[in-house]
Short mmCIF file of C-alpha atoms in Angstrom, two decimals:
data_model
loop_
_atom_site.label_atom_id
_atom_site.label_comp_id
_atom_site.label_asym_id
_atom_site.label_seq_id
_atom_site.Cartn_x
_atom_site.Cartn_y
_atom_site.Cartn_z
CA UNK O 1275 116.27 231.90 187.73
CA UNK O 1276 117.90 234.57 189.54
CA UNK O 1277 116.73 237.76 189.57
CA UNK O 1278 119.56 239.68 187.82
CA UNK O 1279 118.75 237.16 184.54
CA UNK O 1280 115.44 237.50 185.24
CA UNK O 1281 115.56 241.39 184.74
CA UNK O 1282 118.03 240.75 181.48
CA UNK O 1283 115.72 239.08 180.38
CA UNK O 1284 112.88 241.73 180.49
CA UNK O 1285 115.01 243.32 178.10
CA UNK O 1286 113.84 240.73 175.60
CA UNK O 1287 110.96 243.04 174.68
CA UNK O 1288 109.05 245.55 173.60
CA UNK O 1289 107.97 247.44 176.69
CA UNK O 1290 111.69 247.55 177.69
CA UNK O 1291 112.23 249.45 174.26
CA UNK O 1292 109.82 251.54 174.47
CA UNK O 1293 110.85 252.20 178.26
CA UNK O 1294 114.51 253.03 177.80
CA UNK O 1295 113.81 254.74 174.86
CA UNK O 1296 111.66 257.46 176.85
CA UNK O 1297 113.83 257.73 179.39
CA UNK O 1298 116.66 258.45 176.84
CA UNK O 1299 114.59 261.31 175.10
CA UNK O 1300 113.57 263.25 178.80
CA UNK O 1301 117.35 262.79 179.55
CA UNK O 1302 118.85 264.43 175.96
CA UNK O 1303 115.51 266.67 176.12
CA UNK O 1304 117.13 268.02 179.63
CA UNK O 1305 120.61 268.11 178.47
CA UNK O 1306 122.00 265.36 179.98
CA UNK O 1307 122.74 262.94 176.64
CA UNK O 1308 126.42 264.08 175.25
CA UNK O 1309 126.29 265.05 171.20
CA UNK O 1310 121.97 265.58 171.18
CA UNK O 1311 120.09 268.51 171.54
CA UNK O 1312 116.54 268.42 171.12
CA UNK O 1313 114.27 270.81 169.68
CA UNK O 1314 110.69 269.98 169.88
CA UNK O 1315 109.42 272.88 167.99
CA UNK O 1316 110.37 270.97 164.90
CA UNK O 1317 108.68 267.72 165.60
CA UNK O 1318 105.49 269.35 163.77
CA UNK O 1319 107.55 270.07 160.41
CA UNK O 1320 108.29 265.75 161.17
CA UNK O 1321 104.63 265.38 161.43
CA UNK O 1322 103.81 267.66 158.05
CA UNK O 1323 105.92 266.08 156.04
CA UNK O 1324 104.77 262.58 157.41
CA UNK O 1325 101.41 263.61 156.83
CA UNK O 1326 102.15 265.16 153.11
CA UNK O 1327 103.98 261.69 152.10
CA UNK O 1328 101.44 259.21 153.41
CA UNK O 1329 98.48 261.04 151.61
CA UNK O 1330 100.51 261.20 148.51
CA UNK O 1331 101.54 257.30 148.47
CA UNK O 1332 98.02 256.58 150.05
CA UNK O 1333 95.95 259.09 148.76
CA UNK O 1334 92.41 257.20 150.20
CA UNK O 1335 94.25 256.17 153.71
CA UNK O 1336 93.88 252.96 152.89
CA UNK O 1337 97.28 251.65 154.17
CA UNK O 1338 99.11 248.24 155.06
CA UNK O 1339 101.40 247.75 157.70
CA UNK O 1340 105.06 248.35 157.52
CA UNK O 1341 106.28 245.11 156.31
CA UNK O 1342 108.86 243.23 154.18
CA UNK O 1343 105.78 242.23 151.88
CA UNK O 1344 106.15 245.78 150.79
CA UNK O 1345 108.95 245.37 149.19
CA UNK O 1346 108.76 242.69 146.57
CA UNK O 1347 108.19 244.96 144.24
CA UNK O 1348 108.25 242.42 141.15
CA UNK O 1349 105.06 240.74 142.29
CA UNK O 1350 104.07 238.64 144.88
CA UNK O 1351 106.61 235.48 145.77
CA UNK O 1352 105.68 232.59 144.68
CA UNK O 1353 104.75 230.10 147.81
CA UNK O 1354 103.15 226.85 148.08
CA UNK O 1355 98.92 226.28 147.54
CA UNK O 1356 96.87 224.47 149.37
CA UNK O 1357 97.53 223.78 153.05
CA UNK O 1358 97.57 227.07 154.94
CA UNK O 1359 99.78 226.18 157.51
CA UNK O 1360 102.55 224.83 154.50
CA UNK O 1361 101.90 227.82 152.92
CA UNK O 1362 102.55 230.41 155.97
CA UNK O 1363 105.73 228.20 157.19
CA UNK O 1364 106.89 229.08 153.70
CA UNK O 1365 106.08 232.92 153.96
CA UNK O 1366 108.10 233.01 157.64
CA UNK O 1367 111.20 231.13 155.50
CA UNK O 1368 111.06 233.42 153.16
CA UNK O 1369 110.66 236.86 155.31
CA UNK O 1370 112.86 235.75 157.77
CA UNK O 1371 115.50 235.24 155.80
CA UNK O 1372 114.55 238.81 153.36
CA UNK O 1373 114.69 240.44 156.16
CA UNK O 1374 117.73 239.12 158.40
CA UNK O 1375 119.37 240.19 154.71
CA UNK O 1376 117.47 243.25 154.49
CA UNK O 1377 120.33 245.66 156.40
CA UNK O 1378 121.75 248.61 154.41
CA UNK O 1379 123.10 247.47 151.23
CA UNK O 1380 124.99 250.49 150.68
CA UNK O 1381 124.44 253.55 148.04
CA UNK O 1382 126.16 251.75 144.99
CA UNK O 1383 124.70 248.37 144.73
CA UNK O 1384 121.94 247.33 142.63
CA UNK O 1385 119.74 244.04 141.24
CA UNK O 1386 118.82 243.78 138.00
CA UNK O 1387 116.11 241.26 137.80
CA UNK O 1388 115.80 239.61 134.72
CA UNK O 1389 111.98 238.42 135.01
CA UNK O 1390 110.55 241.79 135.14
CA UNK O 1391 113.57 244.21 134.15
CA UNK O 1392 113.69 245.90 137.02
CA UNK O 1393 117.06 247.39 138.30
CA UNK O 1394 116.54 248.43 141.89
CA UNK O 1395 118.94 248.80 144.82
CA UNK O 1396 118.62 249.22 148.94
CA UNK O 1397 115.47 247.76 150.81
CA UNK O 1398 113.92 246.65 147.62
CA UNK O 1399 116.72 245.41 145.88
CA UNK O 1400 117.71 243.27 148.51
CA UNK O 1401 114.44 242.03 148.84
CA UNK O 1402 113.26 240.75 144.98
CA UNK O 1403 116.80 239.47 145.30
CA UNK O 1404 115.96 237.28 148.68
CA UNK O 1405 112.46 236.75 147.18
CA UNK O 1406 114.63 235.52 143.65
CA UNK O 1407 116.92 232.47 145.23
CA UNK O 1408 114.29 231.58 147.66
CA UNK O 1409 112.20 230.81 144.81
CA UNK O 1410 114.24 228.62 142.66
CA UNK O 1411 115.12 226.96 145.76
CA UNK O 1412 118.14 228.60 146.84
CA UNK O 1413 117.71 227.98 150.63
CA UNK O 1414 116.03 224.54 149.87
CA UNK O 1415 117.47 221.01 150.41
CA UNK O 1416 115.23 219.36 148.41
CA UNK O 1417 115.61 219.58 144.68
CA UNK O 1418 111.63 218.79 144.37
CA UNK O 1419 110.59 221.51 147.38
CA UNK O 1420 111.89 224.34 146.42
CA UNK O 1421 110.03 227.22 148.27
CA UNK O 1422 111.46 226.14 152.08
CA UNK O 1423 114.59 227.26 153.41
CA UNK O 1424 116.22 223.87 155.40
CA UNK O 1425 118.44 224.30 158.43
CA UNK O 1426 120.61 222.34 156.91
CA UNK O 1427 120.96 224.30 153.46
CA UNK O 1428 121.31 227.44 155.52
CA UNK O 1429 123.75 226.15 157.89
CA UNK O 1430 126.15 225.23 154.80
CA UNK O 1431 125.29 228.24 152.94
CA UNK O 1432 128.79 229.86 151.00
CA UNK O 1433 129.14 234.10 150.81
CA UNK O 1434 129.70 232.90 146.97
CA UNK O 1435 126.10 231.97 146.60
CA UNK O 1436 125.00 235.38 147.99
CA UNK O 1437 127.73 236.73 146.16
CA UNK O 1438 126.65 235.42 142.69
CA UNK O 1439 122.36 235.62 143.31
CA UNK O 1440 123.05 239.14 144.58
CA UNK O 1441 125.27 240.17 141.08
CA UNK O 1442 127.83 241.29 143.49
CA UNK O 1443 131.11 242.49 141.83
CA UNK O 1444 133.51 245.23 142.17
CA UNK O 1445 131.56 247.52 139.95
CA UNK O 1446 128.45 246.93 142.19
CA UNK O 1447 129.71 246.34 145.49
CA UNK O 1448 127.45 245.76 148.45
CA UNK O 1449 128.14 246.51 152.47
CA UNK O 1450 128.34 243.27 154.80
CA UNK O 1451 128.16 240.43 152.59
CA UNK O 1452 130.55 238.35 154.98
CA UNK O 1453 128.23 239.66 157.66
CA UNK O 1454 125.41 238.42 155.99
CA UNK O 1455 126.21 235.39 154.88
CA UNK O 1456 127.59 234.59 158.46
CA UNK O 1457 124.59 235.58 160.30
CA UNK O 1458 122.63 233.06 157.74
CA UNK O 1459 124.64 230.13 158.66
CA UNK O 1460 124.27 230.84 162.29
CA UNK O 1461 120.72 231.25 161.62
CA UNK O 1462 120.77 227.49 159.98
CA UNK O 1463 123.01 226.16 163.18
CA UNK O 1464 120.34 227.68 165.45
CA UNK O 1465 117.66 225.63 163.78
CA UNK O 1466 119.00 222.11 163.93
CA UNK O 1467 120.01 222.82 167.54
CA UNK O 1468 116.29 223.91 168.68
CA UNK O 1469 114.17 221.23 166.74
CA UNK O 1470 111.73 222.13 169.93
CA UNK O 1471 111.30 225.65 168.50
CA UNK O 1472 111.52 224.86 164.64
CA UNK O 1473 110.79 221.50 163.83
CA UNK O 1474 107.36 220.94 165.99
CA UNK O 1475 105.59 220.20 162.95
CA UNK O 1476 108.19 219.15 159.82
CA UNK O 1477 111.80 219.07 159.26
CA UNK O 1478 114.21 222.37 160.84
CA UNK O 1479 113.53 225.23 159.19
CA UNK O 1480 112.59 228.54 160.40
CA UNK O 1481 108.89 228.80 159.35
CA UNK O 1482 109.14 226.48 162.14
CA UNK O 1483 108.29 229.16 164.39
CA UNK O 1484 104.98 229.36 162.70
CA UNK O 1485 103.50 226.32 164.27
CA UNK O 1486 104.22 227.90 167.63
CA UNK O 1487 103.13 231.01 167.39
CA UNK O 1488 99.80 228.79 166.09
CA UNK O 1489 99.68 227.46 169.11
CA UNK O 1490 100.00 229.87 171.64
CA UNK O 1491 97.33 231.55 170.27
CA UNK O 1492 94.37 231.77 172.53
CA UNK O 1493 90.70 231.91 170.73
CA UNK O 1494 92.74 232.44 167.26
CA UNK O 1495 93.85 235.38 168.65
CA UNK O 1496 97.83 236.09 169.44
CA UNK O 1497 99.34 239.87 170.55
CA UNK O 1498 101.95 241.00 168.33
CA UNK O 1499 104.30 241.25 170.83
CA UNK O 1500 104.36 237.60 171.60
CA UNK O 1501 105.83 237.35 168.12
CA UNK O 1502 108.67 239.63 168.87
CA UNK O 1503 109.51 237.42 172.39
CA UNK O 1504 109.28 234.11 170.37
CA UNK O 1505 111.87 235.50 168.26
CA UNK O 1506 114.10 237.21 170.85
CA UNK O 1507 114.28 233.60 172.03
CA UNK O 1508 114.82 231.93 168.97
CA UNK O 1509 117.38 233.81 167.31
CA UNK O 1510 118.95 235.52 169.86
CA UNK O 1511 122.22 233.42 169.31
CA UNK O 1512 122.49 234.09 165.51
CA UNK O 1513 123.88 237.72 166.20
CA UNK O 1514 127.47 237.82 166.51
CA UNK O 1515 129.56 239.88 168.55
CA UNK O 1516 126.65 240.82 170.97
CA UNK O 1517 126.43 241.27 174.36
CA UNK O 1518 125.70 238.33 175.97
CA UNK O 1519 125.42 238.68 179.80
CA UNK O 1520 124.61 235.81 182.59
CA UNK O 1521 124.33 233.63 179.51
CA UNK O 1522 121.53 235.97 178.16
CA UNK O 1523 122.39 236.85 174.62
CA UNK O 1524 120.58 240.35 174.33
CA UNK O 1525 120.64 240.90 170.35
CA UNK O 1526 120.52 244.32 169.14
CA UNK O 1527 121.19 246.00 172.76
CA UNK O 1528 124.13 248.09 173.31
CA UNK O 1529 125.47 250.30 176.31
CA UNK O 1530 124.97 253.81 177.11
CA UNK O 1531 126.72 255.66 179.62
CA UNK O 1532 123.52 257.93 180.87
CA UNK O 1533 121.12 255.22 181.33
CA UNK O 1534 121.47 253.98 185.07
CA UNK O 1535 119.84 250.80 186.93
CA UNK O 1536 121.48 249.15 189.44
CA UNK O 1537 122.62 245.45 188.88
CA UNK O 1538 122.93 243.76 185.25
CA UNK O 1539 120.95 245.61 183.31
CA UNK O 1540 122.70 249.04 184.39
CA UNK O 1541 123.40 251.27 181.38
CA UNK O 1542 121.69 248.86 178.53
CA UNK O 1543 119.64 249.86 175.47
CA UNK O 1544 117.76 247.58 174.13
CA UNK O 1545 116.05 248.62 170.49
CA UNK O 1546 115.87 244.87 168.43
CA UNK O 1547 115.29 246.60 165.23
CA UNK O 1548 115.08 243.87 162.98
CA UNK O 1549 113.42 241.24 165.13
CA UNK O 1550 110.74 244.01 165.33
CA UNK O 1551 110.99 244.83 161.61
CA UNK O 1552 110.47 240.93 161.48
CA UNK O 1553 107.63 240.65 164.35
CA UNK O 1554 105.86 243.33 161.72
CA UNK O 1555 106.60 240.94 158.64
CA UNK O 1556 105.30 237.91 160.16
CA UNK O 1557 101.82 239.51 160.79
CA UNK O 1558 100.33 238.96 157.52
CA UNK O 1559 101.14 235.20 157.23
CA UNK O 1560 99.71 234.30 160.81
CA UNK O 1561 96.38 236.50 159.13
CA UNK O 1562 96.47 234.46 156.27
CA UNK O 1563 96.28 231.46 158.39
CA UNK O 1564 93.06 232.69 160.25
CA UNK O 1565 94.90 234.14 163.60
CA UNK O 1566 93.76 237.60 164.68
CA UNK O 1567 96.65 239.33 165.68
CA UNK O 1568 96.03 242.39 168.81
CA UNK O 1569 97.84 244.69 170.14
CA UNK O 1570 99.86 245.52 167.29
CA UNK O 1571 100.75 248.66 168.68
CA UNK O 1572 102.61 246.75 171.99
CA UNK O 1573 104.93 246.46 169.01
CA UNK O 1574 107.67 250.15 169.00
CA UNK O 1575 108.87 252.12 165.89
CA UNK O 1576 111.98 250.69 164.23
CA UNK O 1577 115.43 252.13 164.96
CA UNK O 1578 116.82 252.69 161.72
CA UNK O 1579 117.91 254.99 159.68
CA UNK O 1580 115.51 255.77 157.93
CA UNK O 1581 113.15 257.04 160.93
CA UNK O 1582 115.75 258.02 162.56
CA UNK O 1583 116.96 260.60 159.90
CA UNK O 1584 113.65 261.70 159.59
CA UNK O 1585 114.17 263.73 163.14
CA UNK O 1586 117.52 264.56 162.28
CA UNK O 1587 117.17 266.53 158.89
CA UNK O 1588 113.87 268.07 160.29
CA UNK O 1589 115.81 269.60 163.16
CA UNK O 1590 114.17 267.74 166.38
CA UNK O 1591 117.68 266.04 166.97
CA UNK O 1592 120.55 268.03 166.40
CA UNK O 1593 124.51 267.00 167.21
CA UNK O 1594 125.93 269.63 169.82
CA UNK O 1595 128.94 269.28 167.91
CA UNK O 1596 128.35 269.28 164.13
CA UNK O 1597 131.39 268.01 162.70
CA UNK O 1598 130.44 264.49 163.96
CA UNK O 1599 128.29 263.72 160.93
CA UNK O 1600 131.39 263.95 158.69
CA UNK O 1601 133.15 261.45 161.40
CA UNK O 1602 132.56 257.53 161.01
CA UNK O 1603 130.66 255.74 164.03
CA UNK O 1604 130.22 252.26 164.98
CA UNK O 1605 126.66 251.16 165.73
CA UNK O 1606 128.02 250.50 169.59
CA UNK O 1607 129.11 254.42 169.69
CA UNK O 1608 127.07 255.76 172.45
CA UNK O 1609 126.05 259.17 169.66
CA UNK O 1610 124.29 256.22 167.22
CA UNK O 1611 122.82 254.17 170.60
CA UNK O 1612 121.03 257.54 171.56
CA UNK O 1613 119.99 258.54 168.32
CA UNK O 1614 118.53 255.10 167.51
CA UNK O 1615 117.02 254.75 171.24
CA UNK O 1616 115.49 258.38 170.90
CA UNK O 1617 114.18 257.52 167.39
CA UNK O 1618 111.90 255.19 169.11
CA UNK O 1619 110.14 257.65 171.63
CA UNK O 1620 109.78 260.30 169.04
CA UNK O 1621 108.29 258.32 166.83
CA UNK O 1622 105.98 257.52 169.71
CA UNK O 1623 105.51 261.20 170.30
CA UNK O 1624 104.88 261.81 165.85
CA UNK O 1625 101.92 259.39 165.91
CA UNK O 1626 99.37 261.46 167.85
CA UNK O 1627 100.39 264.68 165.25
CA UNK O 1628 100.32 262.76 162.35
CA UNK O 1629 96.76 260.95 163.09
CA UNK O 1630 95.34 264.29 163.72
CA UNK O 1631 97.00 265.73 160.26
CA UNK O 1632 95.42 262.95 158.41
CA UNK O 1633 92.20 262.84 161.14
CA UNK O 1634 92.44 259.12 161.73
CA UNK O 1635 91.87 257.83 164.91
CA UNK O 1636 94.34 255.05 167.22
CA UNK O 1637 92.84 252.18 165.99
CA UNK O 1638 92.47 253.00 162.45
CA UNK O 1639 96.18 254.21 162.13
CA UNK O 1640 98.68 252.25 164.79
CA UNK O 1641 102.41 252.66 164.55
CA UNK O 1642 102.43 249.91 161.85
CA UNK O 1643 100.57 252.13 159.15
CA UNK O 1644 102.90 255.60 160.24
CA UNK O 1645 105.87 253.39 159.87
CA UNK O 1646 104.79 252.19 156.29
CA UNK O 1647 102.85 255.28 154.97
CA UNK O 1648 104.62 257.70 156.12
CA UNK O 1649 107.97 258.21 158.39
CA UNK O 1650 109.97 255.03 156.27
CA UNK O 1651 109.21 256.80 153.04
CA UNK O 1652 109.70 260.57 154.34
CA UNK O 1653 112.68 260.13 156.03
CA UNK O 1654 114.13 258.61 152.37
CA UNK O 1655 112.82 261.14 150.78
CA UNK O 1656 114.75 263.68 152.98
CA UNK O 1657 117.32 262.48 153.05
CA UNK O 1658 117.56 262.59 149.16
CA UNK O 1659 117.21 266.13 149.00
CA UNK O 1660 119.82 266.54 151.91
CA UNK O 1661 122.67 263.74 150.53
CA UNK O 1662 123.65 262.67 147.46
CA UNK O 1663 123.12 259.24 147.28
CA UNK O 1664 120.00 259.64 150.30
CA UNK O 1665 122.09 257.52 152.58
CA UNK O 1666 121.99 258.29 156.56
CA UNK O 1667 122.98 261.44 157.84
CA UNK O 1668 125.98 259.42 159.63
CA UNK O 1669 128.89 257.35 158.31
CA UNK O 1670 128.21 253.77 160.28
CA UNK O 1671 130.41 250.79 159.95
CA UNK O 1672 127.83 248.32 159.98
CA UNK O 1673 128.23 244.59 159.36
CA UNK O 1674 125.54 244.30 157.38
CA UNK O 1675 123.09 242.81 160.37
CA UNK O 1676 121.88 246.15 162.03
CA UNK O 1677 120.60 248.78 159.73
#
């Protein structure tokens, strides 16, 4: 391996997240990031209203971690009984596919579910509706397994099945459907052509990835961040138009113009939002299984709207020029790559104020529990009193695979 793919590579992870992410936030903090200004003074007003929203949706502290398990709000998806391991390859189908889907659906769209009556739309719409067509075997081969999503059945998947399971229709449109559907049928090419990631232990699917994670735990324990690499490696050639560099396919990593190295990695931002969102979502399964997972905090906060308009509508990031929120950005803009990159330091820099609001120590509260208690919910709830709608405090053409 030579060494500039070796250091591409490192960008396959966490600590390069977290790094570049720093490094962005001293570099806007001194000026030197075009459209941000910083104001630090405001990150306490993040931190109160952090605080103020996780004791109201968690009034005794007791809180889970930021998950997709959070969001099937209709009651718990149905998966199989018996064998542990059967039943946590079917809880990695079923939140790897929620949350590959799980990117902004848009303001308008909504899923009535029929079972419960619930009409809901964004992260939790698009989740019972994942959670809905996985169950009557939707991503399934296999008429008489239904709760398994197939490599195959993904592979051929048609935008009209997501189209008609979603109730998508011109009065309730939803953003990146293509998008979607595409990314799911690379997803199902990806898993018959790596049977030696996804099929150690039954036919191609991706709760495949369970039975490696299994074993490369040590003692029954695993670090979260190995999940994140496992699936940096797995799926990183599911994402379309992506940089791909010395045959490294780098996922959700984008260029910056202020971030210098020399060699390959020069100017790149790495952030892997929802492979992290993911990483998150697949530690409650390995649990159920009986693996300890540690270091959950090696794991960063998630660059996504959400957190990310936390900072802005509190005031700690603020565009130099302020007409750019009424302009529409692509996620590759350098603006967005800052503000999403800088969204992951500051939430580094919230957790210490926010533990010491709530007086809850490190250990008791990591990134996992802010995420879910906490900055998720508070920057949604800002941004509802700022925007009609509460959408992002940005236009973004998105495809439907990044926020």
């Amino acid at each position: 391996m030579t060494d500039s793919i070796e250091k591409l590579r490192r960008l396959l992870s966490a600590t390069a997240v977290r790094e570049r992410a720093h490094e962005m936030l001293d570099l806007a903090s001194a000026g030197e990031i075009e459209g941000w200004a910083v104001d630090p003074s405001r990150l306490a007003a993040a931190a109160e209203l952090t605080a103020a929203v996780t004791r109201e949706r968690y009034p005794d502290l007791d809180i889970p971690f930021h998950a997709r398990w959070r969001h099937f709000v209709a009651g718990e998806p149905a998966l199989p009984a018996g064998d542990p391991a059967a039943r946590a390859r079917a809880a990695f189908d079923l939140v790897i596919l929620s949350v590959l889907l799980d990117a902004g659906a848009g303001a308008d769209w909504r899923y009535r579910d029929g079972a419960s009556g619930t009409t809901i739309g964004r992260s939790e719409g698009l989740a019972l509706a994942s959670q809905r067509l996985f169950e009557v075997g939707g991503f399934s081969s296999d008429p008489a397994d239904p709760l398994r999503a197939d490599g195959a059945a993904l592979a051929a998947l048609e935008a009209e099945t997501l189209e008609r399971s979603f109730q998508v229709s011109g009065a309730n449109p939803i953003v990146g459907l293509e998008g979607r559907t595409a990314l799911l049928r690379r997803l199902g090419a990806q898993v018959l052509a790596r049977p030696d990631l996804f099929a150690t232990a039954d036919a191609p699917r991706p709760g495949g990835l369970y039975d490696l994670l299994a074993a490369r735990a040590e003692n029954g324990r695993l670090p979260a961040p190995a999940i994140l690499e496992l699936l940096l490696e797995a799926l990183g050639p599911i994402w379309a138009d992506r940089l791909v560099i010395e045959g490294v396919a780098l996922g959700d990593c984008w260029r910056h113009p202020s971030l210098h190295r020399s060699g390959a990695t020069d100017g790149l931002v790495p952030l892997h939002k929802l492979s992290q969102w993911l990483s998150y979502s697949l530690i409650e399964p390995l649990q159920w299984s009986g693996i300890g997972i540690i270091d959950i905090d090696g794991l960063t906060g998630l660059a996504e709207y959400r957190n990310g308009g936390l900072f802005v509508d509190t005031g700690v990031l603020k565009l130099t020029d302020p007409d750019a929120a009424a302009r529409a950005h692509h996620v590759s803009d350098p603006l967005i790559v800052a503000w999403r990159s800088m969204t992951v330091a500051l939430l580094d820099r919230l957790a210490p104020e926010v533990r010491t609001l709530l007086g809850v120590s490190d250990e008791d509260f990591p990134l996992a529990r802010m995420l879910e208690g906490g900055t998720w919910a508070a920057g949604r709830r800002i941004a509802a009193e700022r925007r009609p709608g509460g959408g992002p405090p940005f236009n973004i053409i998105s495809d439907g695979t990044v926020f």
